[in-house]
Amino acid sequence: MTPAAITQELQHLIEILAVEKAADLEFHRQKIQSLPLEKRVKEGYSWYGVSVVKSGYTIGNRAYVIVERALPHPPDQFRAGKTVSLFTRQPQVHKPEWSGILQYADRGKMKIVLNASDLPEWLGMGLIGVDLLFDDRTYQEMEKALRKVINASKDRLAELRDVLLGRHQAQFREVNEWLRSERLNDSQNSALRDVVGSFDVTVIHGPPGTGKTTTLVEVVQQLTQTEQTVLVAAPSNTAVDLLTERIAAAGLRVLRIGNISRVDEEVIRHTLEMQVAQHPDSKTIKKLKIEAEELRRKAKRFKRNYGAEERSNRGQMFREAGQINQWANQLEQRLLDQIIESAQVITCTLVGAANAVLDKRNFRTVIIDEAAQALEPATWIPILKASRVVLTGDPFQLPPTIKSHEARRGGLEVTLIEKTLQRQHHTSLLRTQYRMHETIMGFSNTHFYDGLLEAAPAVARHTVSKDPETPVVFIDTAGAGCDEQVQPAYQSRYNDGEFHILREHLYELLDHCLSYDILPLPSIALISPYREQVIQMRQAVKEDPRLAGLPITINTIDGFQGQERDVVYISLVRSNSKCEIGFLQDYRRMNVAMTRARQKLVIVGDSATIGNNDFYRSFLEYCEAHGTYRTAWDFMA
């Protein structure tokens, strides 16, 4: 690509990002701001009637509050990193709303780091709640990063931009075959050598079950032998937390920057906040911050109609508070520098790479995991801080979430790793998968990966013991009256009849396991692209005496990504005379669903509805040739 074409491509990205931001804001206004509080709570956009269990001060002289709500509580939309408003409904309060960022939300408890150095005076007065706010900061950071990339000239960022977007090919030096790990297979070791030998950009394409994270951890271990600190980033807090645990388990000193999705000891002990809190100097810093806040509180109690002496005292208190804060901040900055510089690996989200504690810090290498789930503008944020880039992921699994159809049509869904895979001649494909039977792997392997994958011997023939069926089963509901239905409030689809057929097959599987004394039972998951079908299945399983006590996972395909079970059932739901398939047209989502099972995959659907689509027609033909093809009539008494 020419420089002009690259600039035009990035300018277009800024324009469609603005379209997505506008759609996101409008969604927030319509779905959240317009609802009364009771409705917001019911739909998971607000917590209300919470109690404050702890408050204090965190890094950067910011106040924090931990609130708790009574159990049981409905599912909600609160996630680490979200922008929220802590509010009170107490009348005659001067400032009833304080904005902040969720550090974590877990089991009915959340920690909010406020955008302020003081705590609200009404914290102990009750009638407190939390609202989700529109997150403008993420869009600001993405746009800022894009503009820096566009304006880069004759520097390292300009060179990386030109390689990532295809103007130049990535350059590698030859690395001897002796550089290998006994924990990796041949294709994984090849990827390791590519990273070590890379001058600029490496892409590691990791299909399902091929050990991408294992490879990534080994790469990080290798890089830390020659680099002071490696930056590792991913799109979501959940993904970053998992990486943090895996890298720490390899014996490396890991520092987790930013918000966390899990609050268990394995993650929280690696956070910057915890490492600061455990340092001996932190007690002094905390004491100084509390002292400064007390002085500010006393100063605010003085009234304007007091005399000159009182006003002078007030000013003196504010000055003393400022001086104490300055002292605390100097001590804190020195401590932060010490902790950050001693870390071998720093982990954060893509947007978290813009955290103030990383200002003016640069890294030899940045590794971006799950890059196929990240918007391109977000991917550039950590790249700004690096001299070398490693992108890992699989563009044939779940794409990034986009609210605007216009932005999607404009190309916002196309990720940087997709562009790089298309434009670079040399990339690393992990070829051996360790999860599933070769028949379960077969369709995805042919359709998405050009038949280049192979199943490891340990899993290639692994099935449910004495199973009379093949590892892939399609149960056809065509003509059986299993029509889809629509949940009116949320317009999500479900199919009771289809679940009835699925459940009958599940009974059959359980009877088989009991008759052959197969214990423990294989792990089981029921998944669907439609949330309403998941809700209906959960309720039906809960009320079924044969299934209620079994450890069966039930979730949407999106919610189940990254997980696996011995046996996976997929309920496709769609069954209509117009052959409309909706969500099922996202073949990447179906690739995720079809590659979660280790020993047995059972898909229930209507061939008359899905069979007009080339992808599903190919899958039906695959089932006829390599799997077990059954009809709903086999399960209808």
CSV table of C-alpha atoms in Angstrom, one decimal, residues 397-623:
chain,number,residue,atom,x,y,z
A,397,GLN,CA,-13.6,-17.0,16.1
A,398,LEU,CA,-15.8,-14.3,17.7
A,399,PRO,CA,-15.3,-10.8,16.3
A,400,PRO,CA,-15.3,-7.6,18.3
A,401,THR,CA,-18.6,-6.3,19.5
A,402,ILE,CA,-20.0,-3.5,17.4
A,403,LYS,CA,-23.4,-1.7,17.9
A,404,SER,CA,-23.6,0.3,14.7
A,405,HIS,CA,-24.6,-1.6,11.5
A,406,GLU,CA,-23.2,1.4,9.5
A,407,ALA,CA,-19.8,1.1,11.3
A,408,ARG,CA,-19.8,-2.6,10.7
A,409,ARG,CA,-20.5,-2.2,7.0
A,410,GLY,CA,-17.8,0.5,6.9
A,411,GLY,CA,-15.2,-2.0,8.0
A,412,LEU,CA,-14.9,-1.4,11.8
A,413,GLU,CA,-15.3,-5.2,12.3
A,414,VAL,CA,-12.1,-5.9,10.4
A,415,THR,CA,-9.4,-6.3,13.0
A,416,LEU,CA,-5.7,-5.4,12.7
A,417,ILE,CA,-4.7,-9.1,12.9
A,418,GLU,CA,-7.0,-9.9,9.9
A,419,LYS,CA,-5.3,-7.2,7.9
A,420,THR,CA,-1.9,-8.3,8.9
A,421,LEU,CA,-2.6,-12.0,8.0
A,422,GLN,CA,-3.9,-10.9,4.6
A,423,ARG,CA,-1.0,-8.5,3.8
A,424,GLN,CA,2.0,-10.3,5.3
A,425,HIS,CA,3.6,-13.2,3.5
A,426,HIS,CA,5.1,-14.8,6.6
A,427,THR,CA,2.8,-15.7,9.6
A,428,SER,CA,2.9,-18.5,12.1
A,429,LEU,CA,0.0,-21.0,12.2
A,430,LEU,CA,-0.3,-23.4,15.2
A,431,ARG,CA,-1.2,-26.7,13.5
A,432,THR,CA,-1.7,-29.3,16.3
A,433,GLN,CA,-4.9,-29.2,18.3
A,434,TYR,CA,-5.1,-30.9,21.7
A,435,ARG,CA,-8.9,-30.6,22.5
A,436,MET,CA,-11.1,-32.6,20.3
A,437,HIS,CA,-11.7,-35.8,18.4
A,438,GLU,CA,-10.5,-35.5,14.8
A,439,THR,CA,-14.1,-35.9,13.5
A,440,ILE,CA,-15.3,-32.9,15.6
A,441,MET,CA,-12.3,-30.9,14.3
A,442,GLY,CA,-12.8,-32.0,10.7
A,443,PHE,CA,-15.5,-29.6,9.4
A,444,SER,CA,-13.9,-26.5,10.9
A,445,ASN,CA,-10.5,-27.6,9.7
A,446,THR,CA,-11.7,-27.9,6.1
A,447,HIS,CA,-13.9,-24.8,6.1
A,448,PHE,CA,-11.7,-22.3,8.0
A,449,TYR,CA,-8.2,-23.6,8.1
A,450,ASP,CA,-7.6,-25.2,4.7
A,451,GLY,CA,-7.2,-28.6,6.2
A,452,LEU,CA,-3.9,-27.7,7.8
A,453,LEU,CA,-4.7,-28.7,11.4
A,454,GLU,CA,-4.1,-32.2,12.8
A,455,ALA,CA,-5.4,-33.7,16.1
A,456,ALA,CA,-2.8,-34.7,18.6
A,457,PRO,CA,-2.7,-38.5,19.1
A,458,ALA,CA,-3.9,-38.2,22.6
A,459,VAL,CA,-7.3,-36.7,21.5
A,460,ALA,CA,-7.7,-37.8,17.9
A,461,ARG,CA,-9.8,-40.9,18.7
A,462,HIS,CA,-11.0,-40.0,22.2
A,463,THR,CA,-14.8,-40.7,22.5
A,464,VAL,CA,-17.4,-41.3,25.1
A,465,SER,CA,-16.8,-45.0,26.1
A,466,LYS,CA,-18.7,-47.6,24.0
A,467,ASP,CA,-20.7,-44.8,22.3
A,468,PRO,CA,-22.8,-46.3,19.5
A,469,GLU,CA,-22.9,-42.9,17.7
A,470,THR,CA,-20.0,-41.1,16.0
A,471,PRO,CA,-18.5,-38.1,17.8
A,472,VAL,CA,-20.5,-35.7,15.6
A,473,VAL,CA,-24.3,-35.9,15.6
A,474,PHE,CA,-26.9,-33.8,13.8
A,475,ILE,CA,-30.6,-34.2,14.9
A,476,ASP,CA,-32.9,-32.8,12.2
A,477,THR,CA,-36.2,-31.3,13.4
A,478,ALA,CA,-37.5,-30.6,9.9
A,479,GLY,CA,-41.2,-31.3,9.6
A,480,ALA,CA,-41.5,-32.1,13.4
A,481,GLY,CA,-43.4,-28.9,14.3
A,482,CYS,CA,-40.5,-27.4,16.3
A,483,ASP,CA,-41.1,-23.8,15.3
A,484,GLU,CA,-39.1,-20.9,16.7
A,485,GLN,CA,-40.8,-18.4,18.9
A,486,VAL,CA,-40.0,-14.8,19.8
A,487,GLN,CA,-39.7,-13.4,23.3
A,488,PRO,CA,-41.7,-10.1,22.9
A,489,ALA,CA,-39.9,-7.9,25.4
A,490,TYR,CA,-36.4,-8.5,24.1
A,491,GLN,CA,-37.1,-9.9,20.6
A,492,SER,CA,-34.8,-12.9,21.3
A,493,ARG,CA,-35.8,-16.3,19.9
A,494,TYR,CA,-36.3,-19.6,21.5
A,495,ASN,CA,-37.6,-23.1,20.5
A,496,ASP,CA,-39.2,-25.2,23.2
A,497,GLY,CA,-39.7,-28.1,20.8
A,498,GLU,CA,-36.1,-28.2,19.8
A,499,PHE,CA,-35.0,-28.3,23.5
A,500,HIS,CA,-37.5,-31.2,24.1
A,501,ILE,CA,-35.6,-33.2,21.4
A,502,LEU,CA,-32.2,-32.2,22.8
A,503,ARG,CA,-33.2,-33.3,26.2
A,504,GLU,CA,-34.4,-36.7,25.0
A,505,HIS,CA,-31.0,-37.3,23.4
A,506,LEU,CA,-29.4,-36.1,26.7
A,507,TYR,CA,-31.5,-38.7,28.6
A,508,GLU,CA,-30.3,-41.3,26.1
A,509,LEU,CA,-26.6,-40.3,26.7
A,510,LEU,CA,-27.0,-40.5,30.5
A,511,ASP,CA,-28.7,-43.9,30.3
A,512,HIS,CA,-25.8,-45.1,28.1
A,513,CYS,CA,-23.3,-43.9,30.7
A,514,LEU,CA,-25.2,-45.5,33.6
A,515,SER,CA,-25.7,-48.8,31.8
A,516,TYR,CA,-21.9,-49.1,31.1
A,517,ASP,CA,-21.0,-47.7,34.5
A,518,ILE,CA,-19.2,-44.7,33.0
A,519,LEU,CA,-18.4,-42.7,36.1
A,520,PRO,CA,-17.7,-39.9,36.6
A,521,LEU,CA,-20.1,-38.8,33.9
A,522,PRO,CA,-18.6,-36.8,31.0
A,523,SER,CA,-18.8,-33.0,31.5
A,524,ILE,CA,-21.7,-31.5,29.5
A,525,ALA,CA,-22.6,-28.1,28.1
A,526,LEU,CA,-25.8,-26.9,26.4
A,527,ILE,CA,-25.2,-23.8,24.3
A,528,SER,CA,-27.1,-21.6,21.8
A,529,PRO,CA,-26.6,-18.4,19.9
A,530,TYR,CA,-29.9,-17.0,21.4
A,531,ARG,CA,-30.0,-15.7,25.0
A,532,GLU,CA,-33.7,-16.5,25.4
A,533,GLN,CA,-33.1,-20.1,24.5
A,534,VAL,CA,-30.4,-20.3,27.2
A,535,ILE,CA,-32.9,-18.8,29.7
A,536,GLN,CA,-35.5,-21.3,28.8
A,537,MET,CA,-33.0,-24.3,28.9
A,538,ARG,CA,-31.7,-23.2,32.3
A,539,GLN,CA,-35.2,-23.1,33.7
A,540,ALA,CA,-36.2,-26.4,32.2
A,541,VAL,CA,-33.1,-28.2,33.5
A,542,LYS,CA,-33.6,-26.7,36.9
A,543,GLU,CA,-37.1,-28.1,37.1
A,544,ASP,CA,-36.2,-31.5,35.6
A,545,PRO,CA,-35.6,-34.1,38.4
A,546,ARG,CA,-33.3,-36.2,36.2
A,547,LEU,CA,-31.0,-33.2,35.3
A,548,ALA,CA,-31.3,-30.7,38.2
A,549,GLY,CA,-28.4,-32.1,40.2
A,550,LEU,CA,-26.0,-32.6,37.4
A,551,PRO,CA,-23.1,-30.2,36.7
A,552,ILE,CA,-24.5,-29.1,33.3
A,553,THR,CA,-23.2,-25.8,31.9
A,554,ILE,CA,-25.8,-23.7,30.0
A,555,ASN,CA,-24.7,-20.6,28.2
A,556,THR,CA,-24.7,-18.5,25.0
A,557,ILE,CA,-22.0,-19.3,22.5
A,558,ASP,CA,-20.4,-15.9,23.3
A,559,GLY,CA,-20.5,-16.6,27.0
A,560,PHE,CA,-18.9,-20.1,26.5
A,561,GLN,CA,-16.0,-19.0,24.4
A,562,GLY,CA,-12.7,-20.1,25.8
A,563,GLN,CA,-14.3,-23.1,27.6
A,564,GLU,CA,-14.6,-26.7,26.6
A,565,ARG,CA,-16.5,-29.8,27.8
A,566,ASP,CA,-16.5,-33.6,27.0
A,567,VAL,CA,-20.0,-33.3,25.4
A,568,VAL,CA,-21.5,-30.2,23.9
A,569,TYR,CA,-25.0,-29.7,22.6
A,570,ILE,CA,-25.8,-26.8,20.3
A,571,SER,CA,-29.4,-25.7,19.9
A,572,LEU,CA,-29.7,-23.7,16.7
A,573,VAL,CA,-33.3,-22.5,17.4
A,574,ARG,CA,-34.1,-21.2,13.9
A,575,SER,CA,-37.0,-23.0,12.3
A,576,ASN,CA,-39.3,-21.0,10.0
A,577,SER,CA,-40.9,-21.2,6.5
A,578,LYS,CA,-38.9,-18.2,5.2
A,579,CYS,CA,-35.5,-20.0,5.8
A,580,GLU,CA,-34.3,-16.9,7.8
A,581,ILE,CA,-31.3,-17.8,10.0
A,582,GLY,CA,-30.4,-14.5,11.7
A,583,PHE,CA,-27.4,-14.9,14.1
A,584,LEU,CA,-26.5,-18.2,12.5
A,585,GLN,CA,-25.1,-16.3,9.5
A,586,ASP,CA,-22.1,-15.4,11.7
A,587,TYR,CA,-20.1,-18.4,10.8
A,588,ARG,CA,-17.3,-17.4,13.2
A,589,ARG,CA,-19.7,-17.7,16.1
A,590,MET,CA,-20.6,-21.2,14.9
A,591,ASN,CA,-16.9,-22.1,14.5
A,592,VAL,CA,-16.5,-21.3,18.2
A,593,ALA,CA,-19.6,-23.4,19.1
A,594,MET,CA,-18.5,-26.4,17.0
A,595,THR,CA,-15.0,-26.5,18.5
A,596,ARG,CA,-15.9,-26.6,22.2
A,597,ALA,CA,-16.5,-30.4,22.5
A,598,ARG,CA,-13.7,-32.8,23.4
A,599,GLN,CA,-15.5,-36.2,22.8
A,600,LYS,CA,-18.9,-35.6,21.4
A,601,LEU,CA,-20.7,-32.8,19.5
A,602,VAL,CA,-24.5,-32.9,19.1
A,603,ILE,CA,-26.3,-30.2,17.1
A,604,VAL,CA,-30.0,-29.9,17.0
A,605,GLY,CA,-31.6,-27.9,14.1
A,606,ASP,CA,-34.0,-27.6,11.2
A,607,SER,CA,-32.3,-28.7,7.9
A,608,ALA,CA,-35.2,-27.1,5.9
A,609,THR,CA,-34.4,-23.7,7.5
A,610,ILE,CA,-30.6,-23.8,7.5
A,611,GLY,CA,-30.1,-26.0,4.4
A,612,ASN,CA,-30.4,-23.2,1.8
A,613,ASN,CA,-27.2,-21.6,3.3
A,614,ASP,CA,-24.0,-22.9,1.7
A,615,PHE,CA,-22.2,-23.1,5.1
A,616,TYR,CA,-24.8,-25.2,6.8
A,617,ARG,CA,-25.5,-27.3,3.7
A,618,SER,CA,-21.8,-28.2,3.7
A,619,PHE,CA,-22.1,-29.1,7.4
A,620,LEU,CA,-25.1,-31.3,6.8
A,621,GLU,CA,-23.2,-33.1,4.0
A,622,TYR,CA,-20.3,-33.5,6.4
A,623,CYS,CA,-22.6,-35.1,9.0
